[in-house]
Coordinates of C-alpha atoms in Angstrom, one line a residue:
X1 CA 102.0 119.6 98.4
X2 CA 101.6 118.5 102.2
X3 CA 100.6 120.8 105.2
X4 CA 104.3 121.7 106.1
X5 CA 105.1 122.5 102.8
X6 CA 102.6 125.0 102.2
X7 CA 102.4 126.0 105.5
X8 CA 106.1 127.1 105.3
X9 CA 105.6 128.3 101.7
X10 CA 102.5 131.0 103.2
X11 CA 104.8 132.1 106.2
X12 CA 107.9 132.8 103.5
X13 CA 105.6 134.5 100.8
X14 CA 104.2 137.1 103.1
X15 CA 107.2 137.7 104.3
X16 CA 108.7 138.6 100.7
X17 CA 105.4 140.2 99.6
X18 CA 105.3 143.8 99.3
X19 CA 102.9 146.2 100.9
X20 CA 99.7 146.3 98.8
X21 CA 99.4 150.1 98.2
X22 CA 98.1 151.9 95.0
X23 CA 100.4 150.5 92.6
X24 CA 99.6 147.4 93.6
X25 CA 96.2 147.4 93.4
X26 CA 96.4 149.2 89.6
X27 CA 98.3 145.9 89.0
X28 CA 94.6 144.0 90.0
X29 CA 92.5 146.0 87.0
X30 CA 90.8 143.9 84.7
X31 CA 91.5 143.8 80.9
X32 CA 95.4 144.2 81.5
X33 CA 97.7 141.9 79.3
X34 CA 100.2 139.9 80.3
X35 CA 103.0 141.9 78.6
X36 CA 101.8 145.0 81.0
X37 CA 100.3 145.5 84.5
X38 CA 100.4 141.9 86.5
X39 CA 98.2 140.3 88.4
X40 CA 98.7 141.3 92.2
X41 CA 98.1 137.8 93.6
X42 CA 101.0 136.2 94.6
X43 CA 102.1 132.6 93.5
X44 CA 100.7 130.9 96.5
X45 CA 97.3 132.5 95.9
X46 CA 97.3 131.7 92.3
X47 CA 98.3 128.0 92.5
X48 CA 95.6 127.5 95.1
X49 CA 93.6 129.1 93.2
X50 CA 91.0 127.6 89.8
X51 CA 91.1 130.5 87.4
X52 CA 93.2 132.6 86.1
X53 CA 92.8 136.6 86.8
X54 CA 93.5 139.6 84.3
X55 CA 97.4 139.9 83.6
X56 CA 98.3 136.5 85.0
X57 CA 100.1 135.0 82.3
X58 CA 100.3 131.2 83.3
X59 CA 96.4 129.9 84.2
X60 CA 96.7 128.4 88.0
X61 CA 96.9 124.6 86.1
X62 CA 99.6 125.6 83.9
X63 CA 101.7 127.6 86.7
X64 CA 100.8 124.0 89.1
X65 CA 102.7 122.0 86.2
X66 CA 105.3 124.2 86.0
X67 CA 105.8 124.5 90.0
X68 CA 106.3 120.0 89.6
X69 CA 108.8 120.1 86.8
X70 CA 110.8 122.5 89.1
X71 CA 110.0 120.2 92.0
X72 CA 111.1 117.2 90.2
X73 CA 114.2 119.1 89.6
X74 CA 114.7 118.6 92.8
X75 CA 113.5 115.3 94.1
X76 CA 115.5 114.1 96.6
X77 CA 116.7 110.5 94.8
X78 CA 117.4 112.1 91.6
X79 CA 121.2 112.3 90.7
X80 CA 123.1 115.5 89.8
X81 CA 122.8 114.3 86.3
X82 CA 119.3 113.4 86.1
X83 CA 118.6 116.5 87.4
X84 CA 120.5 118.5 85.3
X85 CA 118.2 116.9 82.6
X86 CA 115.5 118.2 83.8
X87 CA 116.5 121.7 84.8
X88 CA 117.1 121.8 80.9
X89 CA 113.8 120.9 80.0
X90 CA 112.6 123.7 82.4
X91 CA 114.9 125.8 80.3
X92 CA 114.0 124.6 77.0
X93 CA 110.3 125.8 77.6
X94 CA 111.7 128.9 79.6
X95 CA 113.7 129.6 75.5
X96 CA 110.1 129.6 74.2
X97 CA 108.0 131.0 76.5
X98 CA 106.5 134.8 76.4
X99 CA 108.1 137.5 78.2
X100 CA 105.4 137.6 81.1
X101 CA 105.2 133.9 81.2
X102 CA 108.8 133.8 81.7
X103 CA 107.9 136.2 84.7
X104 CA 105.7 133.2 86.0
X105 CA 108.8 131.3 86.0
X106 CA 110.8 134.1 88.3
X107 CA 108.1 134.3 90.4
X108 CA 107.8 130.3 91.6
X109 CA 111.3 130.4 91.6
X110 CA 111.6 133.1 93.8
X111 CA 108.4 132.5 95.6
X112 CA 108.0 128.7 96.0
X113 CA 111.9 127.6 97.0
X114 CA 112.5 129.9 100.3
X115 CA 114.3 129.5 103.5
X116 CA 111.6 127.8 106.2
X117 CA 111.1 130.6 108.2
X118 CA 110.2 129.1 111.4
X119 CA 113.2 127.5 111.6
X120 CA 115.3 130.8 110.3
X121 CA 113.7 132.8 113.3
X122 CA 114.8 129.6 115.5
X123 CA 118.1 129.6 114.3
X124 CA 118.6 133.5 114.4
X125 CA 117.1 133.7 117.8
X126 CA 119.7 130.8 119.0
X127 CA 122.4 132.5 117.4
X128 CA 121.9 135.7 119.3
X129 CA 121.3 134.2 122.7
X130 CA 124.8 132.1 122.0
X131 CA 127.2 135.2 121.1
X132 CA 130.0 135.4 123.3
X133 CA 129.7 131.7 124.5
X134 CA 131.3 128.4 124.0
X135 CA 128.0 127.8 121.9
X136 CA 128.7 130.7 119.8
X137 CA 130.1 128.1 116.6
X138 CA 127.9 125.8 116.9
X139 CA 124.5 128.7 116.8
X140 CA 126.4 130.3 113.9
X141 CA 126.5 126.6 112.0
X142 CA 122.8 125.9 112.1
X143 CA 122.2 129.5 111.2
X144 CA 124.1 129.0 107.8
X145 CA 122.4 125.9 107.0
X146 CA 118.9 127.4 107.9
X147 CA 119.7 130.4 106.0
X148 CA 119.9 128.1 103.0
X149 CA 117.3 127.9 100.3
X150 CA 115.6 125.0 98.7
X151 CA 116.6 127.9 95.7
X152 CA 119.8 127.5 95.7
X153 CA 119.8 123.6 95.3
X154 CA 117.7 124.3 92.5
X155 CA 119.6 127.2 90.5
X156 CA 123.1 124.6 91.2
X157 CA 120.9 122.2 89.3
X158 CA 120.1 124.7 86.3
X159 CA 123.9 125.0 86.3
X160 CA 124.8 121.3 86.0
X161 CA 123.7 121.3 82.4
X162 CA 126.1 122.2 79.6
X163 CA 124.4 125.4 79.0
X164 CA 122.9 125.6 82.2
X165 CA 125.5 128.1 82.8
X166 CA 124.5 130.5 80.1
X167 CA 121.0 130.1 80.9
X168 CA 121.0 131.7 84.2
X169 CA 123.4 134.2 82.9
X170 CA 120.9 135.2 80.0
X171 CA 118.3 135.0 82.9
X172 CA 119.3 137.3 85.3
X173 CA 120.4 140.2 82.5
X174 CA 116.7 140.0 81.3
X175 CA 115.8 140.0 85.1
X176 CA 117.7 142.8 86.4
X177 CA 115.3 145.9 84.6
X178 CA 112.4 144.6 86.5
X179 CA 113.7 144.4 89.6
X180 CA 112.6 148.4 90.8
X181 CA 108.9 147.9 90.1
X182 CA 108.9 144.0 91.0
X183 CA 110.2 143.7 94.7
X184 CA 109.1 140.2 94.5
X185 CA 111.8 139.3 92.5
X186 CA 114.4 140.6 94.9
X187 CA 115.4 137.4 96.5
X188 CA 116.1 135.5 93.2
X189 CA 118.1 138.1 91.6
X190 CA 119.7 137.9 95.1
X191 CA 120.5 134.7 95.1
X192 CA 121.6 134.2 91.5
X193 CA 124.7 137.2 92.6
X194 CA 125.9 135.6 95.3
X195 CA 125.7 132.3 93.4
X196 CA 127.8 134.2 90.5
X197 CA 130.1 135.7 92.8
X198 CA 131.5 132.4 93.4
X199 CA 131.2 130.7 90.4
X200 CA 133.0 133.8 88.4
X201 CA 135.7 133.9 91.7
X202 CA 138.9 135.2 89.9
X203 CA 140.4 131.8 90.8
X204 CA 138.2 130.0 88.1
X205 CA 138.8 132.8 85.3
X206 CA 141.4 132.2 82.6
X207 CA 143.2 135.3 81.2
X208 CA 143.8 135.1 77.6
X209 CA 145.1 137.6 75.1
X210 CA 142.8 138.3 72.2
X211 CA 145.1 138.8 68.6
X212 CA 143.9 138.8 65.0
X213 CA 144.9 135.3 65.1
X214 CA 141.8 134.0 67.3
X215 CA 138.9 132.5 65.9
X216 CA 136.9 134.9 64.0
X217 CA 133.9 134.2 66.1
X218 CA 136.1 135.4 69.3
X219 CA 137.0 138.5 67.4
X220 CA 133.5 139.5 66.2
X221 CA 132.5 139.7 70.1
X222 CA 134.9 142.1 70.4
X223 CA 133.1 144.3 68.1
X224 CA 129.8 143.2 69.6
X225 CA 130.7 144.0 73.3
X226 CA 132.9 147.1 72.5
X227 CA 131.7 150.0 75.2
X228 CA 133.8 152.3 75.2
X229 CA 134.9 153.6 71.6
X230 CA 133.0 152.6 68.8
X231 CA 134.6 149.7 66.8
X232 CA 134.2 151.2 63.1
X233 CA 135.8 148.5 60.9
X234 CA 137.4 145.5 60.5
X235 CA 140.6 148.0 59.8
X236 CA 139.5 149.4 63.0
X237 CA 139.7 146.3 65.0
X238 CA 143.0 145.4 63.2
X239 CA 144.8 148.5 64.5
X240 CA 143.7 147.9 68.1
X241 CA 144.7 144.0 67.4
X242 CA 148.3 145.6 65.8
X243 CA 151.9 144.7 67.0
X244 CA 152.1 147.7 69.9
X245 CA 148.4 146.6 71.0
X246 CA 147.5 143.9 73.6
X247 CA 144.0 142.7 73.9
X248 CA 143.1 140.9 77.3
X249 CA 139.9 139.2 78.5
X250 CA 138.9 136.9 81.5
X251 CA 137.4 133.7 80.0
X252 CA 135.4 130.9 82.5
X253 CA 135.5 127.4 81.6
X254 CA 131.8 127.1 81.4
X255 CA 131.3 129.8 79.1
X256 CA 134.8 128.5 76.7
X257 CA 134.1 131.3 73.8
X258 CA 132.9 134.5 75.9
X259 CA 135.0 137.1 77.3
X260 CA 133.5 137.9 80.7
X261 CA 134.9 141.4 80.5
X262 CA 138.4 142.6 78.2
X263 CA 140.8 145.3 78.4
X264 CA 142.2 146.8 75.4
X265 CA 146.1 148.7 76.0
X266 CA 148.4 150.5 73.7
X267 CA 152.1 150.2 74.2
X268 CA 153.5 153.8 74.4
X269 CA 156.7 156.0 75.0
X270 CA 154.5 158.4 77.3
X271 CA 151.0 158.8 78.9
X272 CA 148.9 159.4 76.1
X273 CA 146.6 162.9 76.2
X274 CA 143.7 161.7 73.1
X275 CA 142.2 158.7 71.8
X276 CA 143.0 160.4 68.5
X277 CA 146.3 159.1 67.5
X278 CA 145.2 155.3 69.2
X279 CA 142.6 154.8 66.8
X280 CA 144.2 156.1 64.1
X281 CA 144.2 153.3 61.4
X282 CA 146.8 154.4 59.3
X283 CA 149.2 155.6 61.9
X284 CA 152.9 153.5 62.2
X285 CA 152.9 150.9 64.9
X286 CA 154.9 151.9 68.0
X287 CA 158.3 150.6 68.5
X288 CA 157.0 148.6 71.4
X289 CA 160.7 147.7 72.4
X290 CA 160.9 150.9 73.8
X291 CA 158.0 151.4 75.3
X292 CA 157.9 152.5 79.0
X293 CA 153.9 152.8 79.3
X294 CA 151.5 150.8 78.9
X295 CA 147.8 152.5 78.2
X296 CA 144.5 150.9 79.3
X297 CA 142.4 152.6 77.0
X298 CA 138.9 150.6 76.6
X299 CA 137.7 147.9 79.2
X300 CA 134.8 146.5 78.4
X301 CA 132.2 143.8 80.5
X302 CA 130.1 142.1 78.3
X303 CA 127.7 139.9 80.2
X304 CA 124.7 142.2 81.4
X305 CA 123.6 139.3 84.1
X306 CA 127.0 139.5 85.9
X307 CA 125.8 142.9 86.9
X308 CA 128.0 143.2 90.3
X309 CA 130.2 140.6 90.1
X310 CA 133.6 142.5 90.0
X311 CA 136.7 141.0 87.4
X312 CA 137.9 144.5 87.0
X313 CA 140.5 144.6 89.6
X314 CA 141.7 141.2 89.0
X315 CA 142.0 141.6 85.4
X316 CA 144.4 144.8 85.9
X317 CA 146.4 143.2 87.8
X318 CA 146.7 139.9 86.0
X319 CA 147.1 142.0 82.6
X320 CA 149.8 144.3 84.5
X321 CA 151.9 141.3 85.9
X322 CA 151.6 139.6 82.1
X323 CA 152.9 142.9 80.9
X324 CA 155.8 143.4 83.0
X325 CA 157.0 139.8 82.1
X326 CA 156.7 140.3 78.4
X327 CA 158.1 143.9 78.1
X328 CA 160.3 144.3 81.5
X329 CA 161.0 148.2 80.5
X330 CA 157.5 148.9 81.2
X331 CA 157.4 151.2 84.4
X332 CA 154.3 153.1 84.0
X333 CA 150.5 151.8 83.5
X334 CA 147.9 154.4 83.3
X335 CA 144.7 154.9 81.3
X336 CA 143.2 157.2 78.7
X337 CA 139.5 157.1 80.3
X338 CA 136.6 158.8 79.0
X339 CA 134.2 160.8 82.0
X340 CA 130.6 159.6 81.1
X341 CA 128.9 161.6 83.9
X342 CA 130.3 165.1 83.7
X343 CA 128.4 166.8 81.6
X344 CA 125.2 165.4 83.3
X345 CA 126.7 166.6 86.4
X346 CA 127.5 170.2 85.2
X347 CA 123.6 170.3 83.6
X348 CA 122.2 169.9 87.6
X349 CA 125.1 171.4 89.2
X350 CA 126.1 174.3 86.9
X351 CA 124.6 177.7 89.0
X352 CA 126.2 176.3 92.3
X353 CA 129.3 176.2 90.8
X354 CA 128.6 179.8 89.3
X355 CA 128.4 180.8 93.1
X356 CA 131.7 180.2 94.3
X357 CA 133.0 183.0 91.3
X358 CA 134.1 186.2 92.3
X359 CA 133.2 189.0 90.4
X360 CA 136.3 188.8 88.4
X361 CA 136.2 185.3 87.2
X362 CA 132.7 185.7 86.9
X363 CA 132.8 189.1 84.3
X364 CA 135.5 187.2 82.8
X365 CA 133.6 184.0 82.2
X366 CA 130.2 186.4 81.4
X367 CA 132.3 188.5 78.6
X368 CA 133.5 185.0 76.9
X369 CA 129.6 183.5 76.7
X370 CA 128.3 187.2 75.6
X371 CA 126.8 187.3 79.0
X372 CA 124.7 190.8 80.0
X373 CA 124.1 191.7 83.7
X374 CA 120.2 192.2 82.7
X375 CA 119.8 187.9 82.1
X376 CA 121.8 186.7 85.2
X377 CA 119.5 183.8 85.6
X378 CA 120.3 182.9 82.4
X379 CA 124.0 182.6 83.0
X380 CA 123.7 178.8 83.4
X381 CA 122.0 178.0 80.0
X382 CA 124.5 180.3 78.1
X383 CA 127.2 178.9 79.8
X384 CA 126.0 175.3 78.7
X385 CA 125.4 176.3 75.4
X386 CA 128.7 177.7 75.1
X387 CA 130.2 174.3 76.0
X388 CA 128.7 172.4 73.3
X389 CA 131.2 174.4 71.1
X390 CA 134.3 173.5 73.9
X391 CA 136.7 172.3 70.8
X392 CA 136.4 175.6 69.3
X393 CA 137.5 177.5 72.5
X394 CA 141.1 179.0 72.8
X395 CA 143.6 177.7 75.5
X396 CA 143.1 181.0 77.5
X397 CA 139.2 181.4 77.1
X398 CA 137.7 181.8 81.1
X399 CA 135.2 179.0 79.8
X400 CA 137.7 176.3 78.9
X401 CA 139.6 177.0 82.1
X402 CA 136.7 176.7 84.5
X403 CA 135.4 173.5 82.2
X404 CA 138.9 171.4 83.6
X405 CA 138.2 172.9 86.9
X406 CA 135.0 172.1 87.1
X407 CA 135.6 168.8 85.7
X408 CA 138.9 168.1 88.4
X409 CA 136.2 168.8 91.1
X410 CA 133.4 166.6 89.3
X411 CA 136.2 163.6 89.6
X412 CA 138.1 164.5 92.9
X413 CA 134.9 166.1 95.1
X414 CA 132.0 164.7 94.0
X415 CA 131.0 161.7 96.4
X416 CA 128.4 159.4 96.3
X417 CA 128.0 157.2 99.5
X418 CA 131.7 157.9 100.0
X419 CA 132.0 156.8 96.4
X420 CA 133.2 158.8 93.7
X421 CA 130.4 160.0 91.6
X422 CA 131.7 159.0 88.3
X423 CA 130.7 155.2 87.2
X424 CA 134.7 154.9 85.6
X425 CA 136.5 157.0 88.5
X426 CA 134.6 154.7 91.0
X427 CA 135.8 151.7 89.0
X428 CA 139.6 152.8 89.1
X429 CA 139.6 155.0 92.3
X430 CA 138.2 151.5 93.8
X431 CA 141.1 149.5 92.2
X432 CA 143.9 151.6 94.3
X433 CA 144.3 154.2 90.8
X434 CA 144.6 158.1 91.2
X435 CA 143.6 161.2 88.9
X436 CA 146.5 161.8 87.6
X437 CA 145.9 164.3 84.7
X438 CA 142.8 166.3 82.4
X439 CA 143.3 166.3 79.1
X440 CA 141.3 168.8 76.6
X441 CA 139.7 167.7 73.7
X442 CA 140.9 164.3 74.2
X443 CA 137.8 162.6 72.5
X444 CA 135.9 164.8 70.1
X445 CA 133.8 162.4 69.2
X446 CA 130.2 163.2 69.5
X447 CA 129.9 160.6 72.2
X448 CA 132.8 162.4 73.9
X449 CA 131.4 166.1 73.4
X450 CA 128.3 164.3 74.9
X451 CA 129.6 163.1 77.7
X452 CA 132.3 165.4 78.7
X453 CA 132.6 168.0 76.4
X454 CA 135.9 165.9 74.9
X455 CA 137.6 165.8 78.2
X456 CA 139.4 162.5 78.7
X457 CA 141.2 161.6 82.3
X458 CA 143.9 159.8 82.4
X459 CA 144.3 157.3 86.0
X460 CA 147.5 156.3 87.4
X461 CA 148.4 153.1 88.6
X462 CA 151.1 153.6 90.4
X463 CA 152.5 149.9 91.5
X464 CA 153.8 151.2 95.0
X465 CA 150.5 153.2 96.3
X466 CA 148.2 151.2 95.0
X467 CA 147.0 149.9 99.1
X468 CA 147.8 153.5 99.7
X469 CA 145.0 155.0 97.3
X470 CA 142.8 152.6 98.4
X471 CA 143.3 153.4 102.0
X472 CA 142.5 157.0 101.1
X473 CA 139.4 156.6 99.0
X474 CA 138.1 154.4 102.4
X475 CA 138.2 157.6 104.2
X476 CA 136.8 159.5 101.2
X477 CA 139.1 161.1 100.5
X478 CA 140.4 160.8 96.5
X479 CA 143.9 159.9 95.6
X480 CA 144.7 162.9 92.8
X481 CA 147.7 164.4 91.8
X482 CA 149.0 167.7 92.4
X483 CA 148.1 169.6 88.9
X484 CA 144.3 167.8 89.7
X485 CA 144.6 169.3 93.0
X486 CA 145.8 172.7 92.4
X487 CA 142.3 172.7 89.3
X488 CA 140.4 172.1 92.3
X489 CA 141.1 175.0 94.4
X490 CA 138.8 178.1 94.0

């Protein structure tokens, strides 16, 4: 390694290192193994150095032949091909290699392959002093090309191999859970989502439909990758696979037999109010030639490593415009979702929302849990426990009431970072959908009770709004209907 090199390398590491505070230095006790607390030293410290400390996982000689296989990787004269061959080699011993010496190879990668950061600050500094002037283009060019990394050369070189492709897929997904107590590896996982954002751009996807006449191997990842109901059987995965079901998924040429993420929809006479009736296995197929709705009722992503990289917009809309052309009587599309944060939000939340009762609603709501004025701090936990038992509550009860309007607010209030709280509202609010309707005891499941005490939303896609609701949600405001709206009012 000459003097540039590792002068360039030393400016780039400090930059990326984090403060050395306590946790840090816990990382530097002796006696820890590599499968725990790591070493503190970074890779430019460690390859300079001769022996290897506590929790290092790769000895300084070992981590120095690794750093020239990646190096060689990317030797200038070598061809895409050549290199490719040897970014699989890297990966071969990567498929072998313990956890925390996998970690090694995260660490030169992210580490050993950055930006020169003298000419960065050049470039930046040039840019800013251009802005507004006939050298403005040109400033902005060289700040591009200085902005790239030697990393990205490499990772485009993992990819070049036939399952180079996979590799980094597989590589970021076991990547991602270190990232909160490992800021070091920040810039890689960086690097490989903006690399995936392109190389999974909806105009490389395929859409495909999914029946129970693809390969058998196809059809067992649906029962693999299934996240939203539970598939039970092969009858199970029959009657979602059935004449009034469509199965969709987004497939990308260099992963041929792996849905990147699929939708699952029932073809219906009427927005459907329970999961009950669609996963019924010995229920009648619907006479699909006169359906009107179409039901999205499961989507599913089943790569952890494209963490980020969005298909879900895409693949409603390619699904919906496949739809329309196969059954042209279709006029509404909605979804029978489940709402995975409510209950968690009603655990934290619960004696805020007690507040805003009057004393009516409130003696009600106290007479129907077998509240007494004596344990009012103790309203919260009986009202809780009372909501474990929600499908056993009568229409009228004060509890089941304030449940939907507590959950209509959860899903039409609730804002995170002017995004809704809910992980599925943010996902359909975000792709121009509304809250169209609640619907009780829609999954009583024990994941459902768990999640939402069996209430199930249903989110309307209404074709002619859709820029609308999107517009809306970018003020933060969320597109809901007028029964949602009228649950939300005190």
């Amino acid at each position: 390694m000459n003097n540039a090199t590792s002068a360039w390398i030393s400016r780039s590491v400090d930059r990326l290192r984090p403060a050395k505070g306590k946790a840090a230095a816990a990382k530097d006790k002796p006696g820890d193994g590599p499968g725990e607390l790591q070493s503190g030293r970074s890779t430019h410290e460690r390859l300079a150095a001769t022996l290897r400390r506590g929790g290092e996982a790769l000895s300084p000689r070992a981590l120095r032949q690794l750093l020239a296989q990646l190096q060689d990787v990317l030797a200038p004269r070598v061809s895409e091909i050549e290199g490719g061959r040897r970014a699989q080699a890297v990966a071969t011993w990567y498929g072998q290699a313990e956890p925390a010496q996998r970690r090694d190879l995260w660490l030169l990668m992210g580490e050993q392959f950055v930006p020169d950061a003298a000419r960065m600050k050049n470039a930046q500094q040039r840019y800013q002093a251009a802005l507004g002037t006939a050298d403005e283009p040109q400033a902005e060019a060289q700040l591009r090309r200085a902005l790239n990394s030697p990393r990205t050369r490499l990772l485009q070189r993992f990819a070049a191999f036939p399952e180079g492709m996979r590799f980094l897929v597989d590589l970021r997904a076991e990547l991602l859970p270190h990232l909160k107590a490992d800021q070091c590896l920040l810039p890689l996982e960086a690097e490989l989502e903006q690399l995936f954002s392109t190389w999974f751009d909806v105009a490389f996807l395929e859409l495909r439909r999914l029946s129970w006449d693809s390969p058998a191997s196809l059809i067992e990842k649906l029962i693999k990758y299934e996240a939203v109901h539970d598939i039970r059987s092969w009858d199970d995965l029959k009657n979602r696979l059935d004449s009034d079901r469509r199965c969709y998924g987004f497939f990308h040429p260099r992963l041929p037999n792996e849905p990147l993420i699929f939708v699952e929809v029932a073809l219906a006479d009427e927005i459907s109010d329970s999961i009950t009736p669609l996963l019924d296995e010995s229920a009648a197929p619907s006479d699909i030639q006169r359906a009107s709705t179409a039901i999205f009722y499961s989507i599913s992503n089943t790569q952890a490593g494209l963490r980020g990289v969005s298909f879900g917009d895409s693949l409603i809309k390619h699904v919906v415009e496949t739809l329309q052309q196969e059954f042209p009587r279709l006029r509404h599309f909605a979804t029978l979702s489940p709402i995975p944060g409510f209950r968690a939000w009603l655990q934290k939340n619960c004696a805020t929302q007690l507040e805003l009762l009057d004393a009516k609603r409130l003696a009600e709501l106290g007479r129907a849990v077998g509240f007494e004025p004596k344990g009012a701090k103790d309203l919260p936990a009986q009202v809780l426990a009372a909501a474990d038992k929600a499908l056993e509550l009568a229409p009228r009860s004060a509890l089941r009431q304030l449940l939907q309007q507590w959950a209509a607010r959860y899903l039409a209030r609730e804002l995170q970072d002017g995004k809704p709280l809910d992980p599925v509202a943010r996902f359909h609010l975000g792709n121009g959908a509304r809250v169209e309707r609640l619907n009780w005891a829609a999954d009583p499941s024990a994941k459902g009770l768990k999640q939402s005490f069996g209430l199930m939303v249903n989110y309307l896609y209404d074709l002619k709004r859709i820029d609308k609701h999107r517009d809306l949600l970018a003020q933060a405001k969320v597109p809901v209907s007028g029964d949602i709206e009228d649950l939300c009012r005190p």
